[in-house]
Each structure stands twice: as structure tokens, then as C-alpha cells.
PDB file of C-alpha atoms in Angstrom:
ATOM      1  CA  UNK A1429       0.000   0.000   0.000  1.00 79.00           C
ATOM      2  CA  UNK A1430       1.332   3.434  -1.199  1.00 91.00           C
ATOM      3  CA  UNK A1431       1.428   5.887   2.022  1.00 96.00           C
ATOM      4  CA  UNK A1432       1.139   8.746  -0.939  1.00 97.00           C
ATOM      5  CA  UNK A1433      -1.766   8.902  -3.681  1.00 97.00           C
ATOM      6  CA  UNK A1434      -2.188  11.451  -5.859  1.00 97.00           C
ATOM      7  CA  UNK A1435      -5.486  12.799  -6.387  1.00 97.00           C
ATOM      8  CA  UNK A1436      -5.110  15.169  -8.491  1.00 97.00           C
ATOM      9  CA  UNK A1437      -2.668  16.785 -11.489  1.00 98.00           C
ATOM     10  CA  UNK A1438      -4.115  20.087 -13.518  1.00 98.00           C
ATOM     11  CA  UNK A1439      -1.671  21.836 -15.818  1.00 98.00           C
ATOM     12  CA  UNK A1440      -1.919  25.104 -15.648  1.00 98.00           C
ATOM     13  CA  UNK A1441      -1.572  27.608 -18.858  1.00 97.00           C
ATOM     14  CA  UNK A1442      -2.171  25.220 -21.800  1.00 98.00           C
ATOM     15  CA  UNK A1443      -1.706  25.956 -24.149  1.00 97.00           C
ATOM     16  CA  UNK A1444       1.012  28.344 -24.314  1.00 97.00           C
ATOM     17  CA  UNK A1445       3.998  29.462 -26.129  1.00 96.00           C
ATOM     18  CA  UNK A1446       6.910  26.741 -26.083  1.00 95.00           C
ATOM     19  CA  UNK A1447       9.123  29.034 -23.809  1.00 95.00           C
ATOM     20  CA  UNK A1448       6.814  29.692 -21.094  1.00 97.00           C
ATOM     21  CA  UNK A1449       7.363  27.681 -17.839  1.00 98.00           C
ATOM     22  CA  UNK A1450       5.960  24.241 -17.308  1.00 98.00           C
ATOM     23  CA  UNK A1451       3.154  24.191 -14.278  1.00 98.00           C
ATOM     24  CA  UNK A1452       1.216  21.714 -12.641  1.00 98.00           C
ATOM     25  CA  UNK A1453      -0.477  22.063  -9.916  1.00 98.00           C
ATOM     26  CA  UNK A1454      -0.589  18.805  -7.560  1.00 98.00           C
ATOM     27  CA  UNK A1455      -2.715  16.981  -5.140  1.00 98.00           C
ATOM     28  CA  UNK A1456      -1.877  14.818  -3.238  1.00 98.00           C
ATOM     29  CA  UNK A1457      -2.666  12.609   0.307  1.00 98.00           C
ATOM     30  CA  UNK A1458      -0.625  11.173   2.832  1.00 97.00           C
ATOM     31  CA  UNK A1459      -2.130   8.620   4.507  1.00 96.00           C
ATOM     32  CA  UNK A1460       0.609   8.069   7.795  1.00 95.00           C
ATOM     33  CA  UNK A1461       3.659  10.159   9.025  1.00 94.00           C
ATOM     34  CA  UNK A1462       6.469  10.133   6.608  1.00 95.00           C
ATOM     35  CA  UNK A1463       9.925  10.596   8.125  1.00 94.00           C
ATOM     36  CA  UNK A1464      11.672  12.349   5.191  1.00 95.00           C
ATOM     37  CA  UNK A1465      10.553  14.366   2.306  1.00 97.00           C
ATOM     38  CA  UNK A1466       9.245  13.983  -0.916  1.00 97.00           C
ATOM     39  CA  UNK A1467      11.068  14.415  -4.223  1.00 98.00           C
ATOM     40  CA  UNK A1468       9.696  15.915  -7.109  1.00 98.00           C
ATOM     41  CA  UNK A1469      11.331  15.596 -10.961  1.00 98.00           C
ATOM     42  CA  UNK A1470       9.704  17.010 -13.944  1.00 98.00           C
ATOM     43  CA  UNK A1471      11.460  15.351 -17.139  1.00 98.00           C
ATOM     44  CA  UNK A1472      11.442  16.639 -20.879  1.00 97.00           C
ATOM     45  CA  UNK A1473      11.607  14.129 -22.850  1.00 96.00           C
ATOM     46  CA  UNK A1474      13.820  15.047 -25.794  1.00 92.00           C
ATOM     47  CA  UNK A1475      13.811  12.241 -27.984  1.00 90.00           C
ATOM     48  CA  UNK A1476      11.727   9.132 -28.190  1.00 86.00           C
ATOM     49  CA  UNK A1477      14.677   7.385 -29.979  1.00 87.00           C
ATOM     50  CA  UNK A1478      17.671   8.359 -27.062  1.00 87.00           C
ATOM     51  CA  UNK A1479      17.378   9.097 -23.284  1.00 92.00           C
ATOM     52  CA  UNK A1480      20.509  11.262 -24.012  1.00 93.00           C
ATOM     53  CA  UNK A1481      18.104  14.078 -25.195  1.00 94.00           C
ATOM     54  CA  UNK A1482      16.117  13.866 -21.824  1.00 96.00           C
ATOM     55  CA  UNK A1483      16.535  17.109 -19.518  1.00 97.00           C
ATOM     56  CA  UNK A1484      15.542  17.203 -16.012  1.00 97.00           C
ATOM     57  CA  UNK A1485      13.592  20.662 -15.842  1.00 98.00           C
ATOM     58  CA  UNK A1486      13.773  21.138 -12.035  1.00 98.00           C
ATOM     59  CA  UNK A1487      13.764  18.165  -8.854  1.00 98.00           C
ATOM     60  CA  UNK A1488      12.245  19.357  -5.658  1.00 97.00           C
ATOM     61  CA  UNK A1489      12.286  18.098  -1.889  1.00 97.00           C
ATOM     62  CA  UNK A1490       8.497  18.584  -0.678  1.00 96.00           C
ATOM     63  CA  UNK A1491       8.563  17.942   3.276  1.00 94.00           C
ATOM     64  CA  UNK A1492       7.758  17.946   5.671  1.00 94.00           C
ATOM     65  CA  UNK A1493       4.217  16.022   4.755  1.00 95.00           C
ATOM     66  CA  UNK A1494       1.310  16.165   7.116  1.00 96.00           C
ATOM     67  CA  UNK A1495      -1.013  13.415   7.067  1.00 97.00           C
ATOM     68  CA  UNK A1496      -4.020  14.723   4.844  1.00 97.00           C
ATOM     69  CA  UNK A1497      -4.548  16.054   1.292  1.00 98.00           C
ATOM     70  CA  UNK A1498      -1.587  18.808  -0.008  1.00 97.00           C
ATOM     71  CA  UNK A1499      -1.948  20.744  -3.133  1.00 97.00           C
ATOM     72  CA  UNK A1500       1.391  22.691  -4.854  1.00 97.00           C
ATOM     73  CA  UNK A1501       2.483  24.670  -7.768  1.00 98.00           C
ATOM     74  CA  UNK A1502       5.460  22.835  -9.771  1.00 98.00           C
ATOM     75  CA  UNK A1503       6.461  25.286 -12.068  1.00 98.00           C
ATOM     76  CA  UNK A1504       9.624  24.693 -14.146  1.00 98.00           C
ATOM     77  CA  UNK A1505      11.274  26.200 -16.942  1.00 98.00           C
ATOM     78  CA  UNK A1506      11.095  24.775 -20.351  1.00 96.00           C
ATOM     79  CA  UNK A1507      13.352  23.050 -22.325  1.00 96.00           C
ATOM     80  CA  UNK A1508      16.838  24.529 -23.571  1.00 94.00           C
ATOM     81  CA  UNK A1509      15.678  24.192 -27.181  1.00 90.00           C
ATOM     82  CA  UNK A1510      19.400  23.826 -28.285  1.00 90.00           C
ATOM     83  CA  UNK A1511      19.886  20.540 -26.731  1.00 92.00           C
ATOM     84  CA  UNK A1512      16.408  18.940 -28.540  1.00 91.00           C
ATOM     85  CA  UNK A1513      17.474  17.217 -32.218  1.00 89.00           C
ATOM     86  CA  UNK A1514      16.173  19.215 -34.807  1.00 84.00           C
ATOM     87  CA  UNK A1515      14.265  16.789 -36.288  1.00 84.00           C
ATOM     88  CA  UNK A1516      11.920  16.223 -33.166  1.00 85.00           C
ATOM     89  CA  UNK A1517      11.321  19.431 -31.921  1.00 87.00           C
ATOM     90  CA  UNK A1518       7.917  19.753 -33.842  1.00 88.00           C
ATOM     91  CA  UNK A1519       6.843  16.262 -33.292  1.00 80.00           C
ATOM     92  CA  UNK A1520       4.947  14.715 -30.022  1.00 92.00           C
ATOM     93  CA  UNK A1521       7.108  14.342 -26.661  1.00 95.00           C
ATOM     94  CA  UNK A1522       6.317  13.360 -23.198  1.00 96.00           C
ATOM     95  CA  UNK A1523       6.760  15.381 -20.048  1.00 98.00           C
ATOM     96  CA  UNK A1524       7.014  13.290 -16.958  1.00 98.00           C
ATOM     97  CA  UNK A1525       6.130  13.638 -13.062  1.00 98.00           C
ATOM     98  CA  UNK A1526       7.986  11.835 -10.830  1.00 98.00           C
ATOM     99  CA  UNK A1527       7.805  11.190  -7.092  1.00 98.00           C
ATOM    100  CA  UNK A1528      10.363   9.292  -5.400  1.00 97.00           C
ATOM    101  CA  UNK A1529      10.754   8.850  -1.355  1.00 96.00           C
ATOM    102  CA  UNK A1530      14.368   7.781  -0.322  1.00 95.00           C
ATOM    103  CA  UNK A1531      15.809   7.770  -3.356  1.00 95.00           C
ATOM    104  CA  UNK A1532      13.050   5.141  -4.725  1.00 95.00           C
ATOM    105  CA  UNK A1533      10.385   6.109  -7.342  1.00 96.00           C
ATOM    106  CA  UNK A1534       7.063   5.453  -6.438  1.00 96.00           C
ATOM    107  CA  UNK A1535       4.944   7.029  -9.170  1.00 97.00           C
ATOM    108  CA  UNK A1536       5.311   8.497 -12.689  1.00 98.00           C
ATOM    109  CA  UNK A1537       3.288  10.365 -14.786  1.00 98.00           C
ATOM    110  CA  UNK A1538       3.195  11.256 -18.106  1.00 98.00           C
ATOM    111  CA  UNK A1539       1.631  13.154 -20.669  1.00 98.00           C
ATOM    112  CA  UNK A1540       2.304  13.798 -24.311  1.00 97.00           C
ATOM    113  CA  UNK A1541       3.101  17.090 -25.701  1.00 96.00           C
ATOM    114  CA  UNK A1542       2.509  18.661 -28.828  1.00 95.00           C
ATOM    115  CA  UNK A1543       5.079  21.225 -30.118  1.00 95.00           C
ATOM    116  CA  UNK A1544       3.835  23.222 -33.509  1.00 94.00           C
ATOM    117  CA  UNK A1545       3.642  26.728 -34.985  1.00 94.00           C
ATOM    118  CA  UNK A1546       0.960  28.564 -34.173  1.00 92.00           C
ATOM    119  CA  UNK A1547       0.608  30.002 -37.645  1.00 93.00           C
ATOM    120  CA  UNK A1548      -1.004  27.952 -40.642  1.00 93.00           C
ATOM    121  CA  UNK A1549       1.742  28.418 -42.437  1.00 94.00           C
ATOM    122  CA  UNK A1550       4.633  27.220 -41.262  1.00 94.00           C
ATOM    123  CA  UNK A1551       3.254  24.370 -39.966  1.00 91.00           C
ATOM    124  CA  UNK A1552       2.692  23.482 -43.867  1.00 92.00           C
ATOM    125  CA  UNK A1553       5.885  24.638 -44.385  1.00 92.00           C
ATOM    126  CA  UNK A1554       8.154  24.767 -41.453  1.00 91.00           C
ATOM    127  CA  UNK A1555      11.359  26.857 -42.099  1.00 91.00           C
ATOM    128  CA  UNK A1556      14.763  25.030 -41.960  1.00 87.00           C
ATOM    129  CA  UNK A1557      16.139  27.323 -38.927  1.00 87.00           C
ATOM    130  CA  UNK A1558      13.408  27.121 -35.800  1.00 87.00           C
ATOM    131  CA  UNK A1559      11.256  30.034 -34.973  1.00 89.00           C
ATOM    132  CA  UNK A1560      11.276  30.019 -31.491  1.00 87.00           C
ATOM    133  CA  UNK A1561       8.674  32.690 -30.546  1.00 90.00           C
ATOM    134  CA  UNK A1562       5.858  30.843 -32.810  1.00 94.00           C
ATOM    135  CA  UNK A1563       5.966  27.817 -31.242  1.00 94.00           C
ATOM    136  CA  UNK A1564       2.984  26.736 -29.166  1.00 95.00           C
ATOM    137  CA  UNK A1565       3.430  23.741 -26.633  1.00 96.00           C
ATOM    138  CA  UNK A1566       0.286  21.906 -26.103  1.00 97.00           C
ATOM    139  CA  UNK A1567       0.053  19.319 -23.021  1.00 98.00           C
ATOM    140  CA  UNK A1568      -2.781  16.990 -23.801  1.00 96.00           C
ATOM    141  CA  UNK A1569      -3.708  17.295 -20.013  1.00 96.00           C
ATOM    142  CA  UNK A1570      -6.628  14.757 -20.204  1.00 94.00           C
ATOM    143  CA  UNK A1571      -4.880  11.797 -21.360  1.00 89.00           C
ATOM    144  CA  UNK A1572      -2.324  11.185 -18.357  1.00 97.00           C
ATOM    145  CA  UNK A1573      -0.617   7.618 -18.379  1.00 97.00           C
ATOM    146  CA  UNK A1574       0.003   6.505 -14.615  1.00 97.00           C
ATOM    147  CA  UNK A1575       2.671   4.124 -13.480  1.00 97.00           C
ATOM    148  CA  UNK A1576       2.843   2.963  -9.681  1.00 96.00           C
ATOM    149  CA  UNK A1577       5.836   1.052  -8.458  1.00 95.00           C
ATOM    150  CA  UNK A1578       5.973  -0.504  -5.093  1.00 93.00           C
ATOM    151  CA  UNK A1579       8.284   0.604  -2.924  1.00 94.00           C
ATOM    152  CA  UNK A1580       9.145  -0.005   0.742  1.00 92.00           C
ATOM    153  CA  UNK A1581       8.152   2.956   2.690  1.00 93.00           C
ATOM    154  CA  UNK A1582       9.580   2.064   6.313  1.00 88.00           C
ATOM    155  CA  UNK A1583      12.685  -0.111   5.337  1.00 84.00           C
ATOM    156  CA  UNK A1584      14.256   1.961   1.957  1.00 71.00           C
ATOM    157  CA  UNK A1585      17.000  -0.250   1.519  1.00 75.00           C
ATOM    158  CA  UNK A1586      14.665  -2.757   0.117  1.00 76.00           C
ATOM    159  CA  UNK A1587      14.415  -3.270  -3.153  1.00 67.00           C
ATOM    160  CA  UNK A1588      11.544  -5.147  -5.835  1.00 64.00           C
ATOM    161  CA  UNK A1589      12.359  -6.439  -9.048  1.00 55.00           C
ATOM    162  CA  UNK A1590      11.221  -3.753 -11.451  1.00 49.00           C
ATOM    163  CA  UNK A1591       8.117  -6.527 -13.150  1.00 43.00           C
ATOM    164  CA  UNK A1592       7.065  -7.486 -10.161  1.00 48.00           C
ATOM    165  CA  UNK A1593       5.806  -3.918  -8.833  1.00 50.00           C
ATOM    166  CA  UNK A1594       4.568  -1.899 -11.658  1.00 53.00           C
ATOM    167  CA  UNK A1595       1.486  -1.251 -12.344  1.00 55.00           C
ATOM    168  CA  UNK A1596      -0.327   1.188 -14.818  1.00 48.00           C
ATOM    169  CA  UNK A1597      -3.494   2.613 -15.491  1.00 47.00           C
ATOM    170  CA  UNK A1598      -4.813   5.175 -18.155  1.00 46.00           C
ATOM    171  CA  UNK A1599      -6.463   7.997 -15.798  1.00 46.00           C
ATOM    172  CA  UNK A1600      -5.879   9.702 -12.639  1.00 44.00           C
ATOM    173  CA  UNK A1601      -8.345   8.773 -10.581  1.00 37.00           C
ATOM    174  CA  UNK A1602      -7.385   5.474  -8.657  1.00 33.00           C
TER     175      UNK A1602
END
């Protein structure tokens, strides 16, 4: 049993322009005293064909929890454009929420992103060099994929075979 559920993820300004700062805003519920804090990563994903590409937008510590429903703001920066390939910057990516407790992940989510110009026209004809201030990022906010893993919340140096305790589902409610 997970001593952390979240409730609830709404992304906040979507859609916007591509440079504009990531934000979701995060519920969550603690069911029984945790000793340490929680960490928060938000993840671009850069490239579907090479982690390499991937870039960590911000990782925070969130502690300590009470026992109860919390709600936050993660707000991050977006994505240094000059480390995306070319070739996959106006194509669909994934941006991923990660909590982890001691060092061990305990849930992901993910949702898929659509990069394109926001003028008819250059999406039909997109220019060789990227136009920066046209681009529009669009989260598809409804359509969250969910991935539990079970983790050991009293004893964190043990560890579960990575089959054995993952579970997914399509929406956020649980």
C-alpha cells in the first residue's frame, strides 16, 4: 500500500507558447507520518529514440508532509531548445512527473506534448532554422498515463524487481 496517492494533477496555462514555464499544480494525500521528504522531478523528454536528449527541468524536496490532502504549484522552466534534435522538436514528446521517497520512485506520470507553430503556415511549411517565438506547446492534459511502483516505505534499503511492482493505469483517478 502506497502511504502517498495522488489525487489530483491540472496543468496550468495550456496551451502556451513553447518558452513559457511548465506548471502543474498537484494533489496529493498522505495517509501516515512520513519521516523524510518527498522528491519531485519534472522530465522533458527530448527524444523518443535516445534518453541522451532527456533534460531534467527542475527536482524538488516537498517535506515535511502532514497526514491529509496537499496541493502545490510545480512550475519549471522549459526546455533549452538547443539541446532537442532538430528533427523532433515539432513532433509529439512526453513530459514526466515523478515522485520518489528515499531515493526510490514510487509514481510516474506522463503526458504527451505537442510542439507546432501557431501560424497555418509554417506548420505546412516549417522553415529550416526554428522560430522560437511561434511555437505553441500543447500538453494533452486529459490523457495522463500513470505508473505505480511498489516501494518499501519504512525499510528503503529494500528493493523489488522492477516486473514485479509496476502497475499502470490510463487515468488519474485510482
Amino acid at each position: 500500500m502506497s502511504l502517498v496517492n495522488i489525487l489530483d494533477i491540472q496543468v496550468l496555462d495550456n496551451p502556451t507558447n513553447f518558452k513559457n514555464p511548465f506548471q502543474f499544480e498537484i494533489t496529493f494525500e498522505c495517509n501516515a507520518p512520513l519521516k523524510d521528504d518527498l522528491e519531485w522531478r519534472m522530465i522533458y523528454v527530448g527524444s523518443a529514440e535516445s534518453s541522451e536528449y532527456d533534460q531534467v527541468l527542475d527536482s524538488i524536496m516537498v517535506g515535511p508532509i502532514p497526514i491529509g490532502v496537499n496541493k502545490f504549484i510545480f512550475a519549471a522552466e522549459a526546455p533549452k531548445l538547443e539541446l532537442l534534435p532538430k528533427k523532433d522538436l515539432l513532433e509529439v514528446t512526453v513530459v514526466l512527473l515523478s515522485c520518489l521517497y528515499n531515493d526510490k520512485e514510487f509514481v510516474r506520470v506522463g503526458y504527451y506534448v505537442n510542439n507546432e507553430y501557431t501560424d497555418e503556415e509554417l506548420r505546412e511549411n516549417p522553415p529550416e532554422q526554428v522560430i522560437e517565438d511561434k511555437l505553441q506547446r500543447n500538453i494533452l492534459a486529459d490523457k495522463p498515463k500513470v505508473t505505480r511502483y511498489t516501494i518499501d516505505w519504512i525499510n528503503p534499503e529494500n528493493t523489488f524487481k522492477q516486473a514485479d511492482n509496476m502497475e499502470q493505469q490510463d487515468t488519474m483517478m485510482v
